[in-house]
C-alpha angles and dihedrals in degrees: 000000000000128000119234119228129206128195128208121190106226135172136203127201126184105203104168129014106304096347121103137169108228119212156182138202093220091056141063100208123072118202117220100232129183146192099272118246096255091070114076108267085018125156127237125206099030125089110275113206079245093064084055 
């Protein structure tokens, strides 16, 4: 049986420090994402990749 793969176009810009707008061409929102808090420098209180 064959697994099925799907593929998503995302982008990922870091604007300031640890903080970054992700983004997609097939969409019209970006999300503010950050390095987590457990990193070091990290930010707490904004989506983290890792949240996604």
């Amino acid at each position: 049986m064959h697994d099925p793969t799907h593929d998503y176009a995302v982008n990922l810009e870091w604007n300031q420090g640890r903080i970054g707008q992700l983004s997609s061409p097939e969409l019209e929102n970006l999300i503010e994402c950050a390095t987590p808090p457990e990193f070091p420098h990290g930010v707490p209180g904004i989506w983290s990749p890792e949240h996604l």
